[in-house]
C-alpha positions as a printed Julia matrix, in Angstrom:
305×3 Matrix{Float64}:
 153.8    95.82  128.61
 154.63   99.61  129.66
 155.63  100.39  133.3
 152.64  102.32  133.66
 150.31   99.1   132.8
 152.92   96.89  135.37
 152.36   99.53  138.58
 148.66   99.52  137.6
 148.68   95.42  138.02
 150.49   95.33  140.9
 148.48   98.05  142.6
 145.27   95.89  141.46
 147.29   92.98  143.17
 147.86   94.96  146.29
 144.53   96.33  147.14
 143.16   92.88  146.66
 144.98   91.4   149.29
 145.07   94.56  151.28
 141.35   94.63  151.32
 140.84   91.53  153.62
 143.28   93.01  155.8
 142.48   95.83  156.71
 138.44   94.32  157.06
 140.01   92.27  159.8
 142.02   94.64  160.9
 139.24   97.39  161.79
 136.39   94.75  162.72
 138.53   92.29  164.66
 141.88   93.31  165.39
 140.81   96.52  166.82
 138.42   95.59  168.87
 140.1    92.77  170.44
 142.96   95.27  171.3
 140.64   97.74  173.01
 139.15   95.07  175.07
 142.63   93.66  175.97
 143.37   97.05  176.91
 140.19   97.3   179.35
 141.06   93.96  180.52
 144.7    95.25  182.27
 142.81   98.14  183.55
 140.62   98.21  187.2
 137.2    98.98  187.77
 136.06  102.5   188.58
 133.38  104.49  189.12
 133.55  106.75  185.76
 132.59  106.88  182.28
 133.78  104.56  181.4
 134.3   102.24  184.17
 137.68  101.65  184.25
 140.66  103.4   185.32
 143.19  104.7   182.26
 146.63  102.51  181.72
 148.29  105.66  180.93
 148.88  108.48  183.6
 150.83  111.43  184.52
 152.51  111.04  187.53
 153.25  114.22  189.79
 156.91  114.74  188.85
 155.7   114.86  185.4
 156.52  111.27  183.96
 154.02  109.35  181.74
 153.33  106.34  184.2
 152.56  102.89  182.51
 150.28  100.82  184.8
 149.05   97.13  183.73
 147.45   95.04  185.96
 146.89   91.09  186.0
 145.08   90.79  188.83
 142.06   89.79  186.51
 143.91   86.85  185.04
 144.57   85.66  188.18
 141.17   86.28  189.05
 139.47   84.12  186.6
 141.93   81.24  186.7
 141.45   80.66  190.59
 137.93   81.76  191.33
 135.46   78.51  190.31
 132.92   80.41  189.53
 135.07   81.53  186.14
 136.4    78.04  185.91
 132.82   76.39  186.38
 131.76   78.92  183.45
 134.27   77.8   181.1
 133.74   74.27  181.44
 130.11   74.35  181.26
 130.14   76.6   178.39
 132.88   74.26  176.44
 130.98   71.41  177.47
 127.79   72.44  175.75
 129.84   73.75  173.06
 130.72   70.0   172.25
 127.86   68.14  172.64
 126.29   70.69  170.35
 129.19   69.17  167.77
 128.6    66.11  168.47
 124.87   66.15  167.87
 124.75   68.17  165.14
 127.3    66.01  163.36
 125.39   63.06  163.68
 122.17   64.55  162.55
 123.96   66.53  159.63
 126.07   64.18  157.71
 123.11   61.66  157.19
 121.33   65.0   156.16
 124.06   66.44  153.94
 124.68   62.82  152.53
 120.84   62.42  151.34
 120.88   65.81  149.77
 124.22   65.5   147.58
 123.05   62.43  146.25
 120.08   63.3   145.16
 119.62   63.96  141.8
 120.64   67.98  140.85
 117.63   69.22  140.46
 116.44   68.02  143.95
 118.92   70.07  145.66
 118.7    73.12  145.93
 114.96   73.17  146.73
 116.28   70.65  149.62
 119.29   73.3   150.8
 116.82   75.77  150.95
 114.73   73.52  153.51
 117.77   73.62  155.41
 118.71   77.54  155.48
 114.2    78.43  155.61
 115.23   78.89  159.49
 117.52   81.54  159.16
 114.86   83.29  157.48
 113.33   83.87  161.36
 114.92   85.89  163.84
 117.02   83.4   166.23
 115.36   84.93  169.26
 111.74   83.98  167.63
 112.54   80.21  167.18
 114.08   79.89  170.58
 110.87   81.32  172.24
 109.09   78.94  170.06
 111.42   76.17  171.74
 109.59   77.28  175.13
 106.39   76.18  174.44
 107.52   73.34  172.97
 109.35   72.43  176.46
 107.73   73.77  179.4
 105.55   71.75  180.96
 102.02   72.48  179.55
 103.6    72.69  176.07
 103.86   70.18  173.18
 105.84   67.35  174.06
 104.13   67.09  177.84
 100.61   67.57  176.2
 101.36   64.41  173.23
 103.13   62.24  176.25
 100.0    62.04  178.29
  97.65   62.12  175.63
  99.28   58.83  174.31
  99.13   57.54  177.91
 103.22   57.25  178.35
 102.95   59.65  181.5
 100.97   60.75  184.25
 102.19   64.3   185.44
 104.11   66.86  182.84
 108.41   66.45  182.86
 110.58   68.63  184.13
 112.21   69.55  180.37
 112.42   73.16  180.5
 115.43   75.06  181.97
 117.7    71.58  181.83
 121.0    70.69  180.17
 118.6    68.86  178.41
 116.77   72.12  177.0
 119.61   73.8   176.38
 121.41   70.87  173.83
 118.08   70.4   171.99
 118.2    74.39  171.31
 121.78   74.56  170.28
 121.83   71.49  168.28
 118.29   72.86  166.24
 120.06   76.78  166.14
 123.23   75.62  165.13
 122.52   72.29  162.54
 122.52   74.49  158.99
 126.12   75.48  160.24
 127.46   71.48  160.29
 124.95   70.53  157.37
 126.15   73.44  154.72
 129.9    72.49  154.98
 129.63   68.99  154.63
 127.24   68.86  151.89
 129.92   71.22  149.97
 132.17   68.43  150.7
 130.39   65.39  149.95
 128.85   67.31  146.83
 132.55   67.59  145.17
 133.6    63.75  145.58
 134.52   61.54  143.33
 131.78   59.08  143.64
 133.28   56.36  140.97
 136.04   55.32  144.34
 133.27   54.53  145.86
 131.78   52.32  143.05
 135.24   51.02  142.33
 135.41   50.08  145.78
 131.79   48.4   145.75
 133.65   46.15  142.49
 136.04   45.22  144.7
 133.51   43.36  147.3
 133.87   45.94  150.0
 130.61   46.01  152.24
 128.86   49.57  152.45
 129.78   49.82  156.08
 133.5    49.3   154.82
 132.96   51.88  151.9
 131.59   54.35  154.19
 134.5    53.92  156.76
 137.5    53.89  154.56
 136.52   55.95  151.22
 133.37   58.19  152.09
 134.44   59.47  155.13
 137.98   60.07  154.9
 137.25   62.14  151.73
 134.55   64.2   153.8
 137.09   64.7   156.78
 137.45   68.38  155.7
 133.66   69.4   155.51
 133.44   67.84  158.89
 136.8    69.8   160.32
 135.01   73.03  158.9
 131.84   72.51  159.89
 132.7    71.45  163.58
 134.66   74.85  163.62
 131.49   76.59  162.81
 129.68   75.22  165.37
 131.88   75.08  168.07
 133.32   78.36  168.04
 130.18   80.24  168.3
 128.37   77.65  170.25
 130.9    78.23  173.53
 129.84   81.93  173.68
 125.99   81.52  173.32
 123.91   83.4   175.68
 120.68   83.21  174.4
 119.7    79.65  174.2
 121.56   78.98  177.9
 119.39   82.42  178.89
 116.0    80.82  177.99
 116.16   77.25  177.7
 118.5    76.81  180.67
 116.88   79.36  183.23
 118.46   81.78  184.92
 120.69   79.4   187.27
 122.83   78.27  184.18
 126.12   79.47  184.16
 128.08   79.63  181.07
 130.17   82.47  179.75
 127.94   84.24  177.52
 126.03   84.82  181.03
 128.85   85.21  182.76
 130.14   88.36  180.06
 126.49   89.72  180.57
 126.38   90.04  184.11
 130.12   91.68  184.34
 129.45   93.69  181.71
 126.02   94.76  182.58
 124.62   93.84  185.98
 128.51   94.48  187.7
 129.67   96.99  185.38
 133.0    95.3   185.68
 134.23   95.86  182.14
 137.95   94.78  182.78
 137.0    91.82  184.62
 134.42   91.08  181.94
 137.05   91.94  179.01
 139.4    89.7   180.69
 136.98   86.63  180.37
 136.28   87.91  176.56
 140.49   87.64  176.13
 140.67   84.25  177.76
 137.96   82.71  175.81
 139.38   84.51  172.68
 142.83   83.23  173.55
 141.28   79.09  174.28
 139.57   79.63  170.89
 142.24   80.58  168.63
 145.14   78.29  169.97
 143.17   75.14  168.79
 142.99   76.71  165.63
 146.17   77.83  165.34
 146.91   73.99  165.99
 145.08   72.77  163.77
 146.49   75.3   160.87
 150.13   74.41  161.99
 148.89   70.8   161.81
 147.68   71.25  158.25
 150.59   72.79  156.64
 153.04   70.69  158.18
 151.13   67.66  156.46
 150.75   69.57  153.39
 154.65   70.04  153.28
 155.08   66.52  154.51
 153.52   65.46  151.16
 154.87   67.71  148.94
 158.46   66.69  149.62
 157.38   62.98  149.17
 159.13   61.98  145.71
């Protein structure tokens, strides 16, 4: 091979993984550094709303000024705190739900036969074929009191007077779990699609029940779809503002409202960018965990003899 040919490879090589990189690099890591920035800065009344970190002073010296007075901010003041743990709380019901409802789901559809599968994935993405926004609304009249579930109840005699469904906590985990079920049900059904199902035959010969064969073979060997498909839904489902906005009424406070209203209704950007960094910052050090985690059992087992 000429050294012409070799360069040519090893440029290949390099733009491959430099690709990736630099996608990240302009669509996340930029952005998250600008609104880091904002977040050390104060409010003011300019365009835009926030006073520069970098200033002449009169003697002529570039002046450096960072302040954490928004960090401190949204650690002590309950209103932030109240935010966050509303928002992570919904965040993990969400999980939970949707992992209960998916794996059955994602189960039935990998062991059907082949040919039954893909028209029964497709059931399962059809929703993202409708604008999110759309199907929440739809969740509305399916709530409120003179909608669906009110109008069936006391047609079948069960009550007397419509329930109080609409803008609950109630309201608000029924619209997560249905917006955010594909992203648990895709993962593990690439999971459980990929296993070797003879161990679970061999371990039907050997007189285990199905309970036990479900508990110690099937779900240990599904462990990562669940892992990724958890991530999926919890990471986007603590930020959610629209199905809190609708289905929870204006009184719910979680952070997606809670970025909206700095950002918009107080034009507080570094107070707001602040909350963005925070949540950012309790989002990626689980993950950052749970990747440290990972290779140290990968290493574990690869110095095993």
């Amino acid at each position: 091979m000429s050294v012409s040919e070799t360069r040519k490879r090893a440029l290949g090589r390099f733009l491959v993984i430099a690709i990736p990189f630099i996608w990240l690099g302009a669509l996340f890591l930029a952005p998250f550094l600008i609104v880091a920035k904002i977040s050390l800065s104060t409010a003011a009344v300019a365009i835009p709303p926030y006073e520069p970190l970098i200033s002449w002073a009169e003697d002529g010296a570039l002046v450096l000024t960072l302040h954490v007075g928004n960090y401190k901010l949204i650690f002590s003041d309950p209103v932030y705190l109240i935010a966050y743990a509303s928002s992570l709380r919904n965040a993990a019901v969400t999980v939970v739900f949707t992992l209960l409802l998916g794996y059955p789901l994602a189960y039935f559809i990998a062991t059907r036969r082949e040919n039954w599968r893909a028209p029964l994935l497709l059931l399962v993405m059809l929703p993202f074929w409708t604008s999110f926004l759309i199907r929440i609304y739809a969740w509305i009249g399916i709530l409120k009191p003179n909608g669906v579930i009110n109008g069936v109840l006391i047609w079948l005699g069960l009550i007397d007077k419509p329930l109080m469904i609409l803008n609950t906590n109630f309201a608000v985990a029924v619209g997560m779990v249905y917006g955010y079920l594909p992203f648990m049900v895709l993962p593990l059904y690439a999971h459980l699609e990929k296993m070797d199902w003879s161990l679970l035959e061999a371990a039907r010969d050997l007189g285990a029940k199905p309970a036990r064969v479900f508990r110690e073979v099937t779900l240990p060997l599904s462990a990562p779809g669940i892992v990724a498909g958890s991530l999926l839904v919890f990471i986007p489902a603590v930020g959610e503002y629209i199905v809190p906005a609708l289905l929870g009424g204006p009184d719910t406070l979680t952070i997606g409202a809670t970025l909206w209203n700095e950002f918009f209704s107080n034009r507080d950007w570094p107070v707001a960018s602040t909350v963005a960094v925070a949540l950012i910052a309790l989002l990626v050090a689980p993950l950052l965990a749970l990747q440290h985690h990972r290779a140290k059992g990968v290493k574990t087992m690869s110095d095993k003899p």
